[in-house]
JSON list of C-alpha atoms in Angstrom, two decimals:
[
{"chain": "Z", "resi": 6, "resn": "GLN", "atom": "CA", "xyz": [-40.89, 179.33, -28.60]},
{"chain": "Z", "resi": 7, "resn": "PRO", "atom": "CA", "xyz": [-43.55, 179.04, -25.87]},
{"chain": "Z", "resi": 8, "resn": "VAL", "atom": "CA", "xyz": [-42.33, 177.37, -22.68]},
{"chain": "Z", "resi": 9, "resn": "HIS", "atom": "CA", "xyz": [-44.29, 176.58, -19.54]},
{"chain": "Z", "resi": 10, "resn": "ALA", "atom": "CA", "xyz": [-42.65, 176.51, -16.13]},
{"chain": "Z", "resi": 11, "resn": "ASP", "atom": "CA", "xyz": [-42.55, 173.28, -14.18]},
{"chain": "Z", "resi": 12, "resn": "GLY", "atom": "CA", "xyz": [-44.16, 174.31, -10.91]},
{"chain": "Z", "resi": 13, "resn": "ASP", "atom": "CA", "xyz": [-42.81, 177.61, -9.63]},
{"chain": "Z", "resi": 14, "resn": "ARG", "atom": "CA", "xyz": [-39.43, 177.56, -11.42]},
{"chain": "Z", "resi": 15, "resn": "LEU", "atom": "CA", "xyz": [-38.48, 178.27, -15.04]},
{"chain": "Z", "resi": 16, "resn": "ASP", "atom": "CA", "xyz": [-35.26, 176.42, -15.88]},
{"chain": "Z", "resi": 17, "resn": "LEU", "atom": "CA", "xyz": [-33.84, 178.25, -18.90]},
{"chain": "Z", "resi": 18, "resn": "LYS", "atom": "CA", "xyz": [-30.78, 176.02, -19.10]},
{"chain": "Z", "resi": 19, "resn": "ASP", "atom": "CA", "xyz": [-32.88, 172.86, -19.32]},
{"chain": "Z", "resi": 20, "resn": "ARG", "atom": "CA", "xyz": [-35.29, 174.40, -21.85]},
{"chain": "Z", "resi": 21, "resn": "PHE", "atom": "CA", "xyz": [-32.85, 176.13, -24.18]},
{"chain": "Z", "resi": 22, "resn": "LEU", "atom": "CA", "xyz": [-29.15, 175.79, -23.43]},
{"chain": "Z", "resi": 23, "resn": "ASN", "atom": "CA", "xyz": [-29.05, 171.99, -23.42]},
{"chain": "Z", "resi": 24, "resn": "ASN", "atom": "CA", "xyz": [-30.29, 172.01, -27.04]},
{"chain": "Z", "resi": 25, "resn": "MET", "atom": "CA", "xyz": [-27.53, 174.48, -27.93]},
{"chain": "Z", "resi": 26, "resn": "ILE", "atom": "CA", "xyz": [-24.95, 172.24, -26.24]},
{"chain": "Z", "resi": 27, "resn": "VAL", "atom": "CA", "xyz": [-26.10, 169.27, -28.31]},
{"chain": "Z", "resi": 28, "resn": "LYS", "atom": "CA", "xyz": [-25.99, 171.29, -31.54]},
{"chain": "Z", "resi": 29, "resn": "SER", "atom": "CA", "xyz": [-22.69, 173.06, -30.91]},
{"chain": "Z", "resi": 30, "resn": "GLY", "atom": "CA", "xyz": [-20.88, 170.37, -28.94]},
{"chain": "Z", "resi": 31, "resn": "GLN", "atom": "CA", "xyz": [-19.81, 173.01, -26.41]},
{"chain": "Z", "resi": 32, "resn": "VAL", "atom": "CA", "xyz": [-21.04, 174.13, -23.02]},
{"chain": "Z", "resi": 33, "resn": "VAL", "atom": "CA", "xyz": [-22.94, 177.41, -23.33]},
{"chain": "Z", "resi": 34, "resn": "GLU", "atom": "CA", "xyz": [-22.23, 179.87, -20.51]},
{"chain": "Z", "resi": 35, "resn": "GLN", "atom": "CA", "xyz": [-22.17, 183.65, -19.99]},
{"chain": "Z", "resi": 36, "resn": "CYS", "atom": "CA", "xyz": [-25.36, 184.40, -21.88]},
{"chain": "Z", "resi": 37, "resn": "PHE", "atom": "CA", "xyz": [-28.80, 185.96, -21.39]},
{"chain": "Z", "resi": 38, "resn": "GLY", "atom": "CA", "xyz": [-32.24, 184.41, -21.60]},
{"chain": "Z", "resi": 39, "resn": "TYR", "atom": "CA", "xyz": [-35.48, 186.33, -22.04]},
{"chain": "Z", "resi": 40, "resn": "ALA", "atom": "CA", "xyz": [-39.03, 185.49, -20.98]},
{"chain": "Z", "resi": 41, "resn": "CYS", "atom": "CA", "xyz": [-42.08, 187.48, -22.06]},
{"chain": "Z", "resi": 42, "resn": "ALA", "atom": "CA", "xyz": [-45.71, 187.15, -21.01]},
{"chain": "Z", "resi": 43, "resn": "TYR", "atom": "CA", "xyz": [-48.84, 189.29, -21.05]},
{"chain": "Z", "resi": 44, "resn": "LEU", "atom": "CA", "xyz": [-50.85, 189.69, -17.86]},
{"chain": "Z", "resi": 45, "resn": "ASP", "atom": "CA", "xyz": [-54.59, 190.39, -17.89]},
{"chain": "Z", "resi": 46, "resn": "VAL", "atom": "CA", "xyz": [-55.21, 192.02, -14.51]},
{"chain": "Z", "resi": 47, "resn": "PRO", "atom": "CA", "xyz": [-58.89, 192.25, -13.43]},
{"chain": "Z", "resi": 48, "resn": "ARG", "atom": "CA", "xyz": [-58.43, 195.15, -10.96]},
{"chain": "Z", "resi": 49, "resn": "ASP", "atom": "CA", "xyz": [-55.90, 197.74, -9.85]},
{"chain": "Z", "resi": 50, "resn": "LEU", "atom": "CA", "xyz": [-53.22, 196.09, -7.70]},
{"chain": "Z", "resi": 51, "resn": "ASP", "atom": "CA", "xyz": [-50.55, 197.25, -5.30]},
{"chain": "Z", "resi": 52, "resn": "ALA", "atom": "CA", "xyz": [-48.39, 194.15, -5.38]},
{"chain": "Z", "resi": 53, "resn": "THR", "atom": "CA", "xyz": [-44.97, 192.80, -4.57]},
{"chain": "Z", "resi": 54, "resn": "LEU", "atom": "CA", "xyz": [-43.00, 191.20, -7.37]},
{"chain": "Z", "resi": 55, "resn": "ALA", "atom": "CA", "xyz": [-41.05, 188.37, -5.71]},
{"chain": "Z", "resi": 56, "resn": "VAL", "atom": "CA", "xyz": [-38.04, 187.18, -7.72]},
{"chain": "Z", "resi": 57, "resn": "GLY", "atom": "CA", "xyz": [-35.42, 184.47, -7.42]},
{"chain": "Z", "resi": 58, "resn": "SER", "atom": "CA", "xyz": [-32.74, 184.01, -10.05]},
{"chain": "Z", "resi": 59, "resn": "ASP", "atom": "CA", "xyz": [-29.55, 182.33, -11.17]},
{"chain": "Z", "resi": 60, "resn": "ASP", "atom": "CA", "xyz": [-27.84, 184.72, -11.88]},
{"chain": "Z", "resi": 61, "resn": "GLY", "atom": "CA", "xyz": [-28.87, 188.41, -12.21]},
{"chain": "Z", "resi": 62, "resn": "TYR", "atom": "CA", "xyz": [-31.97, 189.86, -13.89]},
{"chain": "Z", "resi": 63, "resn": "LYS", "atom": "CA", "xyz": [-33.73, 192.91, -15.28]},
{"chain": "Z", "resi": 64, "resn": "ILE", "atom": "CA", "xyz": [-37.52, 193.11, -15.35]},
{"chain": "Z", "resi": 65, "resn": "TRP", "atom": "CA", "xyz": [-39.81, 195.45, -17.27]},
{"chain": "Z", "resi": 66, "resn": "ILE", "atom": "CA", "xyz": [-43.56, 195.93, -16.95]},
{"chain": "Z", "resi": 67, "resn": "ASP", "atom": "CA", "xyz": [-44.96, 197.91, -19.87]},
{"chain": "Z", "resi": 68, "resn": "ASP", "atom": "CA", "xyz": [-41.49, 199.16, -20.88]},
{"chain": "Z", "resi": 69, "resn": "GLN", "atom": "CA", "xyz": [-40.74, 200.46, -17.36]},
{"chain": "Z", "resi": 70, "resn": "VAL", "atom": "CA", "xyz": [-37.86, 198.85, -15.44]},
{"chain": "Z", "resi": 71, "resn": "VAL", "atom": "CA", "xyz": [-39.25, 197.57, -12.13]},
{"chain": "Z", "resi": 72, "resn": "ALA", "atom": "CA", "xyz": [-36.24, 195.50, -11.00]},
{"chain": "Z", "resi": 73, "resn": "ASP", "atom": "CA", "xyz": [-32.57, 195.30, -11.96]},
{"chain": "Z", "resi": 74, "resn": "LEU", "atom": "CA", "xyz": [-29.93, 193.24, -10.16]},
{"chain": "Z", "resi": 75, "resn": "VAL", "atom": "CA", "xyz": [-26.42, 192.15, -11.04]},
{"chain": "Z", "resi": 76, "resn": "VAL", "atom": "CA", "xyz": [-25.57, 189.12, -8.91]},
{"chain": "Z", "resi": 77, "resn": "PHE", "atom": "CA", "xyz": [-23.85, 185.72, -9.20]},
{"chain": "Z", "resi": 78, "resn": "ARG", "atom": "CA", "xyz": [-25.65, 183.00, -7.24]},
{"chain": "Z", "resi": 79, "resn": "GLY", "atom": "CA", "xyz": [-27.92, 179.99, -7.27]},
{"chain": "Z", "resi": 80, "resn": "SER", "atom": "CA", "xyz": [-31.67, 180.53, -7.35]},
{"chain": "Z", "resi": 81, "resn": "ALA", "atom": "CA", "xyz": [-34.39, 180.16, -4.74]},
{"chain": "Z", "resi": 82, "resn": "ALA", "atom": "CA", "xyz": [-37.90, 181.57, -4.55]},
{"chain": "Z", "resi": 83, "resn": "ASP", "atom": "CA", "xyz": [-38.41, 185.11, -3.24]},
{"chain": "Z", "resi": 84, "resn": "GLN", "atom": "CA", "xyz": [-34.76, 186.19, -3.01]},
{"chain": "Z", "resi": 85, "resn": "GLU", "atom": "CA", "xyz": [-35.83, 189.82, -3.63]},
{"chain": "Z", "resi": 86, "resn": "LYS", "atom": "CA", "xyz": [-39.14, 191.64, -3.39]},
{"chain": "Z", "resi": 87, "resn": "HIS", "atom": "CA", "xyz": [-40.01, 194.72, -5.45]},
{"chain": "Z", "resi": 88, "resn": "PRO", "atom": "CA", "xyz": [-43.15, 196.87, -5.02]},
{"chain": "Z", "resi": 89, "resn": "VAL", "atom": "CA", "xyz": [-45.18, 197.28, -8.22]},
{"chain": "Z", "resi": 90, "resn": "LYS", "atom": "CA", "xyz": [-48.49, 198.88, -9.19]},
{"chain": "Z", "resi": 91, "resn": "LEU", "atom": "CA", "xyz": [-50.61, 197.19, -11.83]},
{"chain": "Z", "resi": 92, "resn": "THR", "atom": "CA", "xyz": [-53.71, 198.86, -13.21]},
{"chain": "Z", "resi": 93, "resn": "LYS", "atom": "CA", "xyz": [-56.70, 196.93, -14.48]},
{"chain": "Z", "resi": 94, "resn": "GLY", "atom": "CA", "xyz": [-56.00, 195.72, -18.03]},
{"chain": "Z", "resi": 95, "resn": "ARG", "atom": "CA", "xyz": [-53.25, 194.02, -20.03]},
{"chain": "Z", "resi": 96, "resn": "HIS", "atom": "CA", "xyz": [-49.56, 194.43, -19.17]},
{"chain": "Z", "resi": 97, "resn": "ARG", "atom": "CA", "xyz": [-46.42, 193.13, -20.86]},
{"chain": "Z", "resi": 98, "resn": "LEU", "atom": "CA", "xyz": [-43.93, 191.46, -18.53]},
{"chain": "Z", "resi": 99, "resn": "LEU", "atom": "CA", "xyz": [-40.40, 191.08, -19.92]},
{"chain": "Z", "resi": 100, "resn": "VAL", "atom": "CA", "xyz": [-37.59, 189.42, -17.96]},
{"chain": "Z", "resi": 101, "resn": "LYS", "atom": "CA", "xyz": [-33.90, 189.17, -18.87]},
{"chain": "Z", "resi": 102, "resn": "VAL", "atom": "CA", "xyz": [-31.96, 186.57, -16.87]},
{"chain": "Z", "resi": 103, "resn": "HIS", "atom": "CA", "xyz": [-28.16, 186.54, -16.91]},
{"chain": "Z", "resi": 104, "resn": "ASN", "atom": "CA", "xyz": [-26.26, 183.25, -16.79]},
{"chain": "Z", "resi": 105, "resn": "ASP", "atom": "CA", "xyz": [-22.62, 183.42, -15.77]},
{"chain": "Z", "resi": 106, "resn": "ILE", "atom": "CA", "xyz": [-21.90, 179.71, -15.25]},
{"chain": "Z", "resi": 107, "resn": "ALA", "atom": "CA", "xyz": [-23.90, 176.61, -14.33]},
{"chain": "Z", "resi": 108, "resn": "GLY", "atom": "CA", "xyz": [-27.61, 177.14, -13.55]},
{"chain": "Z", "resi": 109, "resn": "HIS", "atom": "CA", "xyz": [-29.89, 179.55, -15.43]},
{"chain": "Z", "resi": 110, "resn": "GLU", "atom": "CA", "xyz": [-33.20, 179.77, -13.58]},
{"chain": "Z", "resi": 111, "resn": "LEU", "atom": "CA", "xyz": [-36.00, 182.14, -12.65]},
{"chain": "Z", "resi": 112, "resn": "PHE", "atom": "CA", "xyz": [-38.66, 182.25, -9.95]},
{"chain": "Z", "resi": 113, "resn": "LEU", "atom": "CA", "xyz": [-41.25, 185.02, -10.26]},
{"chain": "Z", "resi": 114, "resn": "ARG", "atom": "CA", "xyz": [-44.62, 185.67, -8.64]},
{"chain": "Z", "resi": 115, "resn": "PHE", "atom": "CA", "xyz": [-46.85, 188.50, -7.46]},
{"chain": "Z", "resi": 116, "resn": "LEU", "atom": "CA", "xyz": [-47.72, 188.75, -3.76]},
{"chain": "Z", "resi": 117, "resn": "ASP", "atom": "CA", "xyz": [-50.35, 190.78, -1.90]},
{"chain": "Z", "resi": 118, "resn": "ALA", "atom": "CA", "xyz": [-49.79, 192.92, 1.22]},
{"chain": "Z", "resi": 119, "resn": "ASP", "atom": "CA", "xyz": [-49.87, 189.76, 3.38]},
{"chain": "Z", "resi": 120, "resn": "ASP", "atom": "CA", "xyz": [-47.23, 188.01, 1.21]},
{"chain": "Z", "resi": 121, "resn": "LYS", "atom": "CA", "xyz": [-49.88, 185.66, -0.20]},
{"chain": "Z", "resi": 122, "resn": "PRO", "atom": "CA", "xyz": [-49.71, 184.81, -3.92]},
{"chain": "Z", "resi": 123, "resn": "ILE", "atom": "CA", "xyz": [-52.00, 186.85, -6.17]},
{"chain": "Z", "resi": 124, "resn": "THR", "atom": "CA", "xyz": [-53.72, 184.45, -8.55]},
{"chain": "Z", "resi": 125, "resn": "ASP", "atom": "CA", "xyz": [-56.68, 186.31, -10.06]},
{"chain": "Z", "resi": 126, "resn": "TYR", "atom": "CA", "xyz": [-54.91, 187.36, -13.25]},
{"chain": "Z", "resi": 127, "resn": "VAL", "atom": "CA", "xyz": [-54.51, 185.57, -16.58]},
{"chain": "Z", "resi": 128, "resn": "VAL", "atom": "CA", "xyz": [-51.10, 184.93, -18.17]},
{"chain": "Z", "resi": 129, "resn": "ARG", "atom": "CA", "xyz": [-50.94, 184.93, -21.97]},
{"chain": "Z", "resi": 130, "resn": "LEU", "atom": "CA", "xyz": [-48.05, 184.27, -24.34]},
{"chain": "Z", "resi": 131, "resn": "THR", "atom": "CA", "xyz": [-49.36, 186.58, -27.06]},
{"chain": "Z", "resi": 132, "resn": "PRO", "atom": "CA", "xyz": [-50.71, 190.14, -26.87]}
]
């Protein structure tokens, strides 16, 4: 189901797991959540993919793994930075976020060479 982030953070627990808790009557932990979006990029970009997560993650752009981290922690923006190249056109972004216990969150943004957010691309939920 389509979900929009509140500000710069996507709270997967709030969006999905709380409904599962209500339906099952049990706390849902040790699971994975996935987010998928399509990016329409107007020009070739050398960018930095800045990620924050609770807990670990794996990220693909066009079926290529660009980031993979096993970690157990709370989330904050820009905990890791990964260099990526995006060509002009449409790209599929797929993110898998691991939840061990408690929070299940994701921060993700693209930065330029000066660590400023890149904003001249369009995010779509369908190809």
